Amino acid sequence: MATAIVSGLLKKGIGAETISAFDISESASAKFAELTGIRTCTSAEKAAAGADIVILAVKPQNMESAVHQLKDSAAGKLVISIAAGITLVKIMNLTGAQRVIRAMPNTPALIGEGMTALSCSEYVLQDDSERALKIFESVGKVCLVNEKLMDAVTGLSGSGPAYVFDFILALSDAGVINGLTRETSFKLATQTVYGAAKLVIESGQHPSILKENVVSPGGTTAKGLAVLERGAFRGIISEAVTAATERSRELGRD
Ligand SMILES: NC(=O)c1ccc[n+]([C@@H]2O[C@H](COP(=O)([O-])OP(=O)(O)OC[C@H]3O[C@@H](n4cnc5c(N)ncnc54)[C@H](OP(=O)(O)O)[C@@H]3O)[C@@H](O)[C@H]2O)c1
């Protein structure tokens, strides 16, 4: 995730010399430096010294030790955490910083098509949230939400790419069952999902209208949709997002 964010910033023209990084894993650090050209430091404290913004991009279970290594170099700075489930209050308590922002990006950030939700502590200044918006806009789209909605964001857009990958696999397998080669079926499935999402975005039309446009009376799509309806397609998606939301809530309580 850190590599995706830094690559996005560099593409937007942010100077490599303005960013420094630390990763406890020497191999990950070397790979990060090779991919981004960013200076890596030998400690978290050195990476944060002199920075205006500190981004915490470690797994939730590594957060306490990562922040411990920062000593008090994050206090007084804008701190942005991308760790799932770790609350603003916890980050404030761990770092001693007050201006804290939680971000929930997703993996399409790797290709600049991420979706990130941000929530800010009450001490965050307008300039801070504008800078955070700019950082995550460099890897996709961004919205601001109240922290209590972060679990729902995690269940929807954080976990969402995996649901869509599974949908692509299911469509692809179904094409093979009906005689298409694996290669052709995969191409048809992937481009269909991509094209449909792009059509929603670029036409500005509601998906229910776009759906209506493809359903001709007595036609093939109506037959297919009726089967999805019988299998409670939309109900199961709703249950999946709700289950992931609940799991995110549980992780936050750990
Ligand atoms: N991947 C996603 O889809 C996604 C989406 C939204 C949010 N997030 C959040 O983003 C965060 C990072 O996820 P990721 O997938 O980018 O993780 P990752 O690939 O494991 O990267 C984290 C890096 O931090 C290193 N690290 C561990 N402890 C450290 C410490 N104390 N100080 C400095 N570096 C340390 C890890 O080294 P080791 O491997 O040696 O531990 C690893 O190289 C997570 O909190 C996750 O919840 C991820």
PDB file of C-alpha atoms and ligand atoms in Angstrom:
ATOM      1  CA  MET A   1       0.000   0.000   0.000  1.00  0.00           C
ATOM      2  CA  ALA A   2       2.825   2.389   0.874  1.00  0.00           C
ATOM      3  CA  THR A   3       4.429   1.690  -2.503  1.00  0.00           C
ATOM      4  CA  ALA A   4       1.127   2.448  -4.261  1.00  0.00           C
ATOM      5  CA  ILE A   5       0.655   5.731  -2.364  1.00  0.00           C
ATOM      6  CA  VAL A   6       4.226   6.918  -2.936  1.00  0.00           C
ATOM      7  CA  SER A   7       4.115   5.936  -6.627  1.00  0.00           C
ATOM      8  CA  GLY A   8       0.884   7.948  -6.983  1.00  0.00           C
ATOM      9  CA  LEU A   9       2.454  10.991  -5.317  1.00  0.00           C
ATOM     10  CA  LEU A  10       5.520  10.804  -7.572  1.00  0.00           C
ATOM     11  CA  LYS A  11       3.298  10.593 -10.669  1.00  0.00           C
ATOM     12  CA  LYS A  12       1.555  13.773  -9.480  1.00  0.00           C
ATOM     13  CA  GLY A  13       4.917  15.553  -9.458  1.00  0.00           C
ATOM     14  CA  ILE A  14       5.712  15.432  -5.733  1.00  0.00           C
ATOM     15  CA  GLY A  15       9.528  15.472  -5.463  1.00  0.00           C
ATOM     16  CA  ALA A  16      11.107  12.175  -4.380  1.00  0.00           C
ATOM     17  CA  GLU A  17      13.428  14.151  -2.100  1.00  0.00           C
ATOM     18  CA  THR A  18      10.446  15.300   0.013  1.00  0.00           C
ATOM     19  CA  ILE A  19       9.564  11.733   1.076  1.00  0.00           C
ATOM     20  CA  SER A  20      11.473   9.330   3.290  1.00  0.00           C
ATOM     21  CA  ALA A  21      10.481   5.880   4.439  1.00  0.00           C
ATOM     22  CA  PHE A  22      11.277   3.097   6.848  1.00  0.00           C
ATOM     23  CA  ASP A  23      10.338  -0.572   6.662  1.00  0.00           C
ATOM     24  CA  ILE A  24      11.474  -3.047   9.287  1.00  0.00           C
ATOM     25  CA  SER A  25      12.040  -5.646   6.589  1.00  0.00           C
ATOM     26  CA  GLU A  26      15.337  -4.916   4.820  1.00  0.00           C
ATOM     27  CA  SER A  27      14.241  -6.714   1.666  1.00  0.00           C
ATOM     28  CA  ALA A  28      10.903  -4.830   1.569  1.00  0.00           C
ATOM     29  CA  SER A  29      12.803  -1.587   2.158  1.00  0.00           C
ATOM     30  CA  ALA A  30      15.237  -2.318  -0.697  1.00  0.00           C
ATOM     31  CA  LYS A  31      12.375  -3.254  -3.032  1.00  0.00           C
ATOM     32  CA  PHE A  32      10.488  -0.080  -2.076  1.00  0.00           C
ATOM     33  CA  ALA A  33      13.575   2.068  -2.787  1.00  0.00           C
ATOM     34  CA  GLU A  34      14.153   0.306  -6.112  1.00  0.00           C
ATOM     35  CA  LEU A  35      10.519   0.711  -7.219  1.00  0.00           C
ATOM     36  CA  THR A  36      10.061   4.306  -6.107  1.00  0.00           C
ATOM     37  CA  GLY A  37      13.535   5.872  -5.918  1.00  0.00           C
ATOM     38  CA  ILE A  38      12.630   7.142  -2.439  1.00  0.00           C
ATOM     39  CA  ARG A  39      15.247   7.483   0.284  1.00  0.00           C
ATOM     40  CA  THR A  40      14.825   4.806   2.927  1.00  0.00           C
ATOM     41  CA  CYS A  41      16.045   5.315   6.479  1.00  0.00           C
ATOM     42  CA  THR A  42      17.487   2.969   9.067  1.00  0.00           C
ATOM     43  CA  SER A  43      14.814   3.766  11.668  1.00  0.00           C
ATOM     44  CA  ALA A  44      11.221   4.951  11.843  1.00  0.00           C
ATOM     45  CA  GLU A  45      12.391   7.860  13.969  1.00  0.00           C
ATOM     46  CA  LYS A  46      14.829   9.037  11.266  1.00  0.00           C
ATOM     47  CA  ALA A  47      12.180   8.734   8.550  1.00  0.00           C
ATOM     48  CA  ALA A  48       9.727  10.846  10.554  1.00  0.00           C
ATOM     49  CA  ALA A  49      12.241  13.469  11.703  1.00  0.00           C
ATOM     50  CA  GLY A  50      11.713  16.691   9.772  1.00  0.00           C
ATOM     51  CA  ALA A  51       8.496  15.433   8.131  1.00  0.00           C
ATOM     52  CA  ASP A  52       5.217  17.375   8.224  1.00  0.00           C
ATOM     53  CA  ILE A  53       3.133  14.263   7.625  1.00  0.00           C
ATOM     54  CA  VAL A  54       3.719  10.758   8.977  1.00  0.00           C
ATOM     55  CA  ILE A  55       1.912   7.913   7.199  1.00  0.00           C
ATOM     56  CA  LEU A  56       1.561   4.668   9.145  1.00  0.00           C
ATOM     57  CA  ALA A  57       1.229   1.834   6.626  1.00  0.00           C
ATOM     58  CA  VAL A  58       1.864  -1.348   8.620  1.00  0.00           C
ATOM     59  CA  LYS A  59      -0.502  -4.220   9.416  1.00  0.00           C
ATOM     60  CA  PRO A  60      -2.757  -3.503  12.425  1.00  0.00           C
ATOM     61  CA  GLN A  61      -0.936  -6.099  14.567  1.00  0.00           C
ATOM     62  CA  ASN A  62       2.408  -4.297  13.919  1.00  0.00           C
ATOM     63  CA  MET A  63       1.084  -0.825  14.694  1.00  0.00           C
ATOM     64  CA  GLU A  64       2.064  -0.663  18.365  1.00  0.00           C
ATOM     65  CA  SER A  65       5.684  -1.665  17.728  1.00  0.00           C
ATOM     66  CA  ALA A  66       5.943   0.622  14.680  1.00  0.00           C
ATOM     67  CA  VAL A  67       4.682   3.609  16.647  1.00  0.00           C
ATOM     68  CA  HIS A  68       6.946   2.680  19.570  1.00  0.00           C
ATOM     69  CA  GLN A  69       9.940   2.943  17.202  1.00  0.00           C
ATOM     70  CA  LEU A  70       8.825   6.439  16.196  1.00  0.00           C
ATOM     71  CA  LYS A  71       9.473   7.468  19.830  1.00  0.00           C
ATOM     72  CA  ASP A  72       7.851  10.915  20.014  1.00  0.00           C
ATOM     73  CA  SER A  73       8.780  12.018  16.480  1.00  0.00           C
ATOM     74  CA  ALA A  74       5.133  11.910  15.330  1.00  0.00           C
ATOM     75  CA  ALA A  75       3.683  14.053  18.118  1.00  0.00           C
ATOM     76  CA  GLY A  76       2.707  17.502  16.830  1.00  0.00           C
ATOM     77  CA  LYS A  77       2.547  16.265  13.220  1.00  0.00           C
ATOM     78  CA  LEU A  78      -0.263  15.247  10.936  1.00  0.00           C
ATOM     79  CA  VAL A  79      -0.463  11.452  11.283  1.00  0.00           C
ATOM     80  CA  ILE A  80      -2.319   9.367   8.718  1.00  0.00           C
ATOM     81  CA  SER A  81      -2.943   5.676   9.414  1.00  0.00           C
ATOM     82  CA  ILE A  82      -4.151   3.245   6.770  1.00  0.00           C
ATOM     83  CA  ALA A  83      -4.422   0.310   9.199  1.00  0.00           C
ATOM     84  CA  ALA A  84      -7.800  -1.430   9.152  1.00  0.00           C
ATOM     85  CA  GLY A  85      -9.765  -1.271  12.390  1.00  0.00           C
ATOM     86  CA  ILE A  86      -7.404   0.958  14.411  1.00  0.00           C
ATOM     87  CA  THR A  87      -9.393   3.877  15.774  1.00  0.00           C
ATOM     88  CA  LEU A  88      -8.474   7.549  15.734  1.00  0.00           C
ATOM     89  CA  VAL A  89      -8.362   7.555  19.543  1.00  0.00           C
ATOM     90  CA  LYS A  90      -5.966   4.606  19.580  1.00  0.00           C
ATOM     91  CA  ILE A  91      -3.653   6.272  17.048  1.00  0.00           C
ATOM     92  CA  MET A  92      -3.791   9.501  19.062  1.00  0.00           C
ATOM     93  CA  ASN A  93      -2.925   7.618  22.267  1.00  0.00           C
ATOM     94  CA  LEU A  94      -0.114   5.639  20.642  1.00  0.00           C
ATOM     95  CA  THR A  95       1.551   8.532  18.798  1.00  0.00           C
ATOM     96  CA  GLY A  96       0.770  11.468  21.082  1.00  0.00           C
ATOM     97  CA  ALA A  97      -0.432  13.309  17.945  1.00  0.00           C
ATOM     98  CA  GLN A  98      -3.807  15.033  17.881  1.00  0.00           C
ATOM     99  CA  ARG A  99      -4.088  15.803  14.185  1.00  0.00           C
ATOM    100  CA  VAL A 100      -4.842  12.240  13.110  1.00  0.00           C
ATOM    101  CA  ILE A 101      -6.572  10.909   9.997  1.00  0.00           C
ATOM    102  CA  ARG A 102      -7.688   7.341   9.334  1.00  0.00           C
ATOM    103  CA  ALA A 103      -7.712   6.205   5.740  1.00  0.00           C
ATOM    104  CA  MET A 104      -9.184   3.068   4.199  1.00  0.00           C
ATOM    105  CA  PRO A 105      -7.827   2.641   0.672  1.00  0.00           C
ATOM    106  CA  ASN A 106      -8.211  -0.456  -1.517  1.00  0.00           C
ATOM    107  CA  THR A 107      -5.871  -2.410  -3.799  1.00  0.00           C
ATOM    108  CA  PRO A 108      -6.862  -0.774  -7.134  1.00  0.00           C
ATOM    109  CA  ALA A 109      -4.775   2.100  -5.688  1.00  0.00           C
ATOM    110  CA  LEU A 110      -1.893   0.089  -7.159  1.00  0.00           C
ATOM    111  CA  ILE A 111      -3.006   1.224 -10.625  1.00  0.00           C
ATOM    112  CA  GLY A 112      -4.261   4.671  -9.597  1.00  0.00           C
ATOM    113  CA  GLU A 113      -7.914   3.515  -9.461  1.00  0.00           C
ATOM    114  CA  GLY A 114      -8.304   3.134  -5.705  1.00  0.00           C
ATOM    115  CA  MET A 115     -11.218   4.203  -3.545  1.00  0.00           C
ATOM    116  CA  THR A 116     -10.213   5.713  -0.222  1.00  0.00           C
ATOM    117  CA  ALA A 117     -12.415   6.897   2.620  1.00  0.00           C
ATOM    118  CA  LEU A 118     -10.931   9.294   5.164  1.00  0.00           C
ATOM    119  CA  SER A 119     -12.081  10.198   8.652  1.00  0.00           C
ATOM    120  CA  CYS A 120     -10.500  12.943  10.681  1.00  0.00           C
ATOM    121  CA  SER A 121     -10.052  13.595  14.386  1.00  0.00           C
ATOM    122  CA  GLU A 122     -11.685  16.754  15.696  1.00  0.00           C
ATOM    123  CA  TYR A 123      -8.239  18.430  15.863  1.00  0.00           C
ATOM    124  CA  VAL A 124      -7.523  18.068  12.146  1.00  0.00           C
ATOM    125  CA  LEU A 125      -7.192  21.445  10.404  1.00  0.00           C
ATOM    126  CA  GLN A 126      -8.734  22.215   7.034  1.00  0.00           C
ATOM    127  CA  ASP A 127      -5.271  22.331   5.490  1.00  0.00           C
ATOM    128  CA  ASP A 128      -4.543  18.847   6.926  1.00  0.00           C
ATOM    129  CA  SER A 129      -7.650  17.273   5.394  1.00  0.00           C
ATOM    130  CA  GLU A 130      -6.933  19.003   2.071  1.00  0.00           C
ATOM    131  CA  ARG A 131      -3.413  17.542   2.077  1.00  0.00           C
ATOM    132  CA  ALA A 132      -4.742  14.068   2.920  1.00  0.00           C
ATOM    133  CA  LEU A 133      -7.314  14.373   0.110  1.00  0.00           C
ATOM    134  CA  LYS A 134      -4.507  15.259  -2.312  1.00  0.00           C
ATOM    135  CA  ILE A 135      -2.376  12.302  -1.176  1.00  0.00           C
ATOM    136  CA  PHE A 136      -5.145   9.751  -1.750  1.00  0.00           C
ATOM    137  CA  GLU A 137      -6.465  11.467  -4.893  1.00  0.00           C
ATOM    138  CA  SER A 138      -3.065  10.620  -6.359  1.00  0.00           C
ATOM    139  CA  VAL A 139      -4.104   6.925  -6.278  1.00  0.00           C
ATOM    140  CA  GLY A 140      -7.813   7.204  -7.113  1.00  0.00           C
ATOM    141  CA  LYS A 141     -11.021   8.645  -5.710  1.00  0.00           C
ATOM    142  CA  VAL A 142     -11.551   9.847  -2.143  1.00  0.00           C
ATOM    143  CA  CYS A 143     -14.475  10.565   0.162  1.00  0.00           C
ATOM    144  CA  LEU A 144     -14.739  11.810   3.734  1.00  0.00           C
ATOM    145  CA  VAL A 145     -16.834   9.840   6.238  1.00  0.00           C
ATOM    146  CA  ASN A 146     -17.584   9.918   9.913  1.00  0.00           C
ATOM    147  CA  GLU A 147     -15.350   7.428  11.748  1.00  0.00           C
ATOM    148  CA  LYS A 148     -18.320   5.313  12.836  1.00  0.00           C
ATOM    149  CA  LEU A 149     -18.853   4.445   9.146  1.00  0.00           C
ATOM    150  CA  MET A 150     -15.282   3.211   8.620  1.00  0.00           C
ATOM    151  CA  ASP A 151     -16.287  -0.429   9.253  1.00  0.00           C
ATOM    152  CA  ALA A 152     -18.955  -0.210   6.554  1.00  0.00           C
ATOM    153  CA  VAL A 153     -16.369   1.311   4.195  1.00  0.00           C
ATOM    154  CA  THR A 154     -14.029  -1.595   4.985  1.00  0.00           C
ATOM    155  CA  GLY A 155     -16.824  -4.108   4.284  1.00  0.00           C
ATOM    156  CA  LEU A 156     -17.717  -2.445   0.991  1.00  0.00           C
ATOM    157  CA  SER A 157     -14.767  -0.824  -0.805  1.00  0.00           C
ATOM    158  CA  GLY A 158     -11.910  -2.236   1.333  1.00  0.00           C
ATOM    159  CA  SER A 159     -12.967  -5.855   0.795  1.00  0.00           C
ATOM    160  CA  GLY A 160     -14.937  -5.116  -2.381  1.00  0.00           C
ATOM    161  CA  PRO A 161     -12.192  -5.790  -4.939  1.00  0.00           C
ATOM    162  CA  ALA A 162     -12.134  -9.448  -3.771  1.00  0.00           C
ATOM    163  CA  TYR A 163     -15.910  -9.757  -4.352  1.00  0.00           C
ATOM    164  CA  VAL A 164     -15.473  -8.366  -7.847  1.00  0.00           C
ATOM    165  CA  PHE A 165     -12.524 -10.692  -8.573  1.00  0.00           C
ATOM    166  CA  ASP A 166     -14.724 -13.598  -7.497  1.00  0.00           C
ATOM    167  CA  PHE A 167     -17.542 -12.345  -9.745  1.00  0.00           C
ATOM    168  CA  ILE A 168     -15.108 -12.209 -12.686  1.00  0.00           C
ATOM    169  CA  LEU A 169     -13.982 -15.777 -11.919  1.00  0.00           C
ATOM    170  CA  ALA A 170     -17.597 -16.966 -11.677  1.00  0.00           C
ATOM    171  CA  LEU A 171     -18.538 -15.334 -15.009  1.00  0.00           C
ATOM    172  CA  SER A 172     -15.411 -16.765 -16.579  1.00  0.00           C
ATOM    173  CA  ASP A 173     -16.111 -20.319 -15.330  1.00  0.00           C
ATOM    174  CA  ALA A 174     -19.705 -20.021 -16.536  1.00  0.00           C
ATOM    175  CA  GLY A 175     -18.478 -19.114 -20.022  1.00  0.00           C
ATOM    176  CA  VAL A 176     -16.285 -22.230 -20.048  1.00  0.00           C
ATOM    177  CA  ILE A 177     -19.249 -24.378 -18.952  1.00  0.00           C
ATOM    178  CA  ASN A 178     -21.087 -23.007 -21.972  1.00  0.00           C
ATOM    179  CA  GLY A 179     -18.303 -23.849 -24.430  1.00  0.00           C
ATOM    180  CA  LEU A 180     -16.009 -20.793 -24.530  1.00  0.00           C
ATOM    181  CA  THR A 181     -12.261 -21.311 -24.195  1.00  0.00           C
ATOM    182  CA  ARG A 182     -10.805 -20.303 -20.822  1.00  0.00           C
ATOM    183  CA  GLU A 183      -8.846 -17.447 -22.410  1.00  0.00           C
ATOM    184  CA  THR A 184     -11.804 -15.986 -24.323  1.00  0.00           C
ATOM    185  CA  SER A 185     -14.154 -16.410 -21.381  1.00  0.00           C
ATOM    186  CA  PHE A 186     -11.780 -14.624 -18.995  1.00  0.00           C
ATOM    187  CA  LYS A 187     -11.325 -11.753 -21.444  1.00  0.00           C
ATOM    188  CA  LEU A 188     -15.102 -11.398 -21.949  1.00  0.00           C
ATOM    189  CA  ALA A 189     -15.779 -11.495 -18.192  1.00  0.00           C
ATOM    190  CA  THR A 190     -13.072  -8.991 -17.255  1.00  0.00           C
ATOM    191  CA  GLN A 191     -13.888  -6.464 -19.964  1.00  0.00           C
ATOM    192  CA  THR A 192     -17.617  -6.756 -19.207  1.00  0.00           C
ATOM    193  CA  VAL A 193     -17.096  -5.839 -15.540  1.00  0.00           C
ATOM    194  CA  TYR A 194     -14.660  -3.051 -16.437  1.00  0.00           C
ATOM    195  CA  GLY A 195     -16.873  -1.670 -19.221  1.00  0.00           C
ATOM    196  CA  ALA A 196     -20.049  -1.787 -17.114  1.00  0.00           C
ATOM    197  CA  ALA A 197     -18.374   0.084 -14.223  1.00  0.00           C
ATOM    198  CA  LYS A 198     -16.949   2.647 -16.646  1.00  0.00           C
ATOM    199  CA  LEU A 199     -20.367   3.107 -18.260  1.00  0.00           C
ATOM    200  CA  VAL A 200     -21.944   3.843 -14.858  1.00  0.00           C
ATOM    201  CA  ILE A 201     -19.242   6.412 -14.134  1.00  0.00           C
ATOM    202  CA  GLU A 202     -19.039   8.069 -17.543  1.00  0.00           C
ATOM    203  CA  SER A 203     -22.728   8.104 -18.502  1.00  0.00           C
ATOM    204  CA  GLY A 204     -23.754   9.495 -15.119  1.00  0.00           C
ATOM    205  CA  GLN A 205     -26.903   7.364 -15.469  1.00  0.00           C
ATOM    206  CA  HIS A 206     -28.303   5.353 -12.593  1.00  0.00           C
ATOM    207  CA  PRO A 207     -27.485   1.613 -12.879  1.00  0.00           C
ATOM    208  CA  SER A 208     -31.202   0.760 -12.751  1.00  0.00           C
ATOM    209  CA  ILE A 209     -31.733   2.777 -15.969  1.00  0.00           C
ATOM    210  CA  LEU A 210     -28.684   1.202 -17.620  1.00  0.00           C
ATOM    211  CA  LYS A 211     -30.007  -2.212 -16.585  1.00  0.00           C
ATOM    212  CA  GLU A 212     -33.448  -1.479 -17.996  1.00  0.00           C
ATOM    213  CA  ASN A 213     -31.803  -0.512 -21.296  1.00  0.00           C
ATOM    214  CA  VAL A 214     -30.329  -4.018 -21.740  1.00  0.00           C
ATOM    215  CA  VAL A 215     -33.414  -5.981 -20.735  1.00  0.00           C
ATOM    216  CA  SER A 216     -35.523  -6.461 -23.852  1.00  0.00           C
ATOM    217  CA  PRO A 217     -38.921  -8.108 -23.338  1.00  0.00           C
ATOM    218  CA  GLY A 218     -38.657 -11.869 -23.591  1.00  0.00           C
ATOM    219  CA  GLY A 219     -34.915 -11.585 -24.227  1.00  0.00           C
ATOM    220  CA  THR A 220     -31.783 -13.290 -22.931  1.00  0.00           C
ATOM    221  CA  THR A 221     -30.859 -10.787 -20.209  1.00  0.00           C
ATOM    222  CA  ALA A 222     -34.328 -10.968 -18.628  1.00  0.00           C
ATOM    223  CA  LYS A 223     -33.922 -14.757 -18.382  1.00  0.00           C
ATOM    224  CA  GLY A 224     -30.462 -14.427 -16.807  1.00  0.00           C
ATOM    225  CA  LEU A 225     -31.576 -11.758 -14.326  1.00  0.00           C
ATOM    226  CA  ALA A 226     -34.543 -13.886 -13.250  1.00  0.00           C
ATOM    227  CA  VAL A 227     -32.108 -16.646 -12.268  1.00  0.00           C
ATOM    228  CA  LEU A 228     -29.968 -14.181 -10.286  1.00  0.00           C
ATOM    229  CA  GLU A 229     -33.139 -13.009  -8.534  1.00  0.00           C
ATOM    230  CA  ARG A 230     -34.088 -16.593  -7.653  1.00  0.00           C
ATOM    231  CA  GLY A 231     -30.597 -17.092  -6.175  1.00  0.00           C
ATOM    232  CA  ALA A 232     -31.027 -13.916  -4.065  1.00  0.00           C
ATOM    233  CA  PHE A 233     -28.016 -12.343  -5.802  1.00  0.00           C
ATOM    234  CA  ARG A 234     -28.513  -8.896  -4.309  1.00  0.00           C
ATOM    235  CA  GLY A 235     -29.410 -10.329  -0.896  1.00  0.00           C
ATOM    236  CA  ILE A 236     -26.210 -12.360  -0.733  1.00  0.00           C
ATOM    237  CA  ILE A 237     -24.087  -9.318  -1.702  1.00  0.00           C
ATOM    238  CA  SER A 238     -25.744  -7.382   1.089  1.00  0.00           C
ATOM    239  CA  GLU A 239     -25.031 -10.204   3.560  1.00  0.00           C
ATOM    240  CA  ALA A 240     -21.383 -10.361   2.440  1.00  0.00           C
ATOM    241  CA  VAL A 241     -20.830  -6.626   2.965  1.00  0.00           C
ATOM    242  CA  THR A 242     -22.614  -6.793   6.328  1.00  0.00           C
ATOM    243  CA  ALA A 243     -20.483  -9.772   7.460  1.00  0.00           C
ATOM    244  CA  ALA A 244     -17.252  -7.987   6.437  1.00  0.00           C
ATOM    245  CA  THR A 245     -18.439  -4.803   8.186  1.00  0.00           C
ATOM    246  CA  GLU A 246     -19.115  -6.781  11.366  1.00  0.00           C
ATOM    247  CA  ARG A 247     -15.674  -8.449  11.171  1.00  0.00           C
ATOM    248  CA  SER A 248     -14.024  -5.029  10.826  1.00  0.00           C
ATOM    249  CA  ARG A 249     -15.945  -3.905  13.931  1.00  0.00           C
ATOM    250  CA  GLU A 250     -14.698  -6.990  15.822  1.00  0.00           C
ATOM    251  CA  LEU A 251     -11.075  -6.351  14.788  1.00  0.00           C
ATOM    252  CA  GLY A 252     -11.376  -2.767  16.040  1.00  0.00           C
ATOM    253  CA  ARG A 253     -12.431  -4.098  19.467  1.00  0.00           C
ATOM    254  CA  ASP A 254      -9.328  -6.366  19.799  1.00  0.00           C
TER     255      ASP A 254
HETATM  256  N1  LIG B   1      -3.742  -4.375   1.208  1.00  0.00           N
HETATM  257  C1  LIG B   1      -4.966  -3.846   1.205  1.00  0.00           C
HETATM  258  O1  LIG B   1      -5.865  -4.138   0.414  1.00  0.00           O
HETATM  259  C2  LIG B   1      -5.298  -2.793   2.217  1.00  0.00           C
HETATM  260  C3  LIG B   1      -6.461  -2.004   2.029  1.00  0.00           C
HETATM  261  C4  LIG B   1      -6.732  -1.017   2.966  1.00  0.00           C
HETATM  262  C5  LIG B   1      -5.906  -0.852   4.059  1.00  0.00           C
HETATM  263  N2  LIG B   1      -4.839  -1.652   4.212  1.00  0.00           N
HETATM  264  C6  LIG B   1      -4.017  -1.477   5.396  1.00  0.00           C
HETATM  265  O2  LIG B   1      -2.737  -1.076   4.982  1.00  0.00           O
HETATM  266  C7  LIG B   1      -1.805  -1.512   5.951  1.00  0.00           C
HETATM  267  C8  LIG B   1      -0.612  -2.092   5.233  1.00  0.00           C
HETATM  268  O3  LIG B   1      -1.064  -3.188   4.453  1.00  0.00           O
HETATM  269  P1  LIG B   1      -0.144  -3.821   3.328  1.00  0.00           P
HETATM  270  O4  LIG B   1      -0.974  -4.830   2.634  1.00  0.00           O
HETATM  271  O5  LIG B   1       0.524  -2.730   2.548  1.00  0.00           O
HETATM  272  O6  LIG B   1       0.958  -4.542   4.288  1.00  0.00           O
HETATM  273  P2  LIG B   1       2.386  -5.147   3.938  1.00  0.00           P
HETATM  274  O7  LIG B   1       2.502  -5.436   2.481  1.00  0.00           O
HETATM  275  O8  LIG B   1       2.625  -6.243   4.940  1.00  0.00           O
HETATM  276  O9  LIG B   1       3.374  -3.928   4.231  1.00  0.00           O
HETATM  277  C9  LIG B   1       3.689  -3.526   5.526  1.00  0.00           C
HETATM  278  C10 LIG B   1       5.218  -3.481   5.661  1.00  0.00           C
HETATM  279  O10 LIG B   1       5.493  -2.945   6.968  1.00  0.00           O
HETATM  280  C11 LIG B   1       6.557  -3.720   7.534  1.00  0.00           C
HETATM  281  N3  LIG B   1       6.571  -3.586   8.998  1.00  0.00           N
HETATM  282  C12 LIG B   1       6.084  -4.445   9.932  1.00  0.00           C
HETATM  283  N4  LIG B   1       6.320  -3.965  11.165  1.00  0.00           N
HETATM  284  C13 LIG B   1       6.959  -2.787  11.016  1.00  0.00           C
HETATM  285  C14 LIG B   1       7.482  -1.834  11.923  1.00  0.00           C
HETATM  286  N5  LIG B   1       7.361  -2.007  13.230  1.00  0.00           N
HETATM  287  N6  LIG B   1       8.083  -0.739  11.426  1.00  0.00           N
HETATM  288  C15 LIG B   1       8.197  -0.561  10.099  1.00  0.00           C
HETATM  289  N7  LIG B   1       7.742  -1.452   9.167  1.00  0.00           N
HETATM  290  C16 LIG B   1       7.130  -2.539   9.641  1.00  0.00           C
HETATM  291  C17 LIG B   1       6.267  -5.111   7.059  1.00  0.00           C
HETATM  292  O11 LIG B   1       7.402  -5.927   7.211  1.00  0.00           O
HETATM  293  P3  LIG B   1       7.161  -7.500   7.544  1.00  0.00           P
HETATM  294  O12 LIG B   1       6.518  -8.077   6.307  1.00  0.00           O
HETATM  295  O13 LIG B   1       8.554  -8.005   7.827  1.00  0.00           O
HETATM  296  O14 LIG B   1       6.240  -7.569   8.736  1.00  0.00           O
HETATM  297  C18 LIG B   1       5.887  -4.868   5.590  1.00  0.00           C
HETATM  298  O15 LIG B   1       7.030  -4.801   4.771  1.00  0.00           O
HETATM  299  C19 LIG B   1      -2.517  -2.520   6.850  1.00  0.00           C
HETATM  300  O16 LIG B   1      -2.721  -1.943   8.113  1.00  0.00           O
HETATM  301  C20 LIG B   1      -3.829  -2.760   6.174  1.00  0.00           C
HETATM  302  O17 LIG B   1      -4.884  -2.914   7.123  1.00  0.00           O
HETATM  303  C21 LIG B   1      -4.481  -2.600   3.301  1.00  0.00           C
END
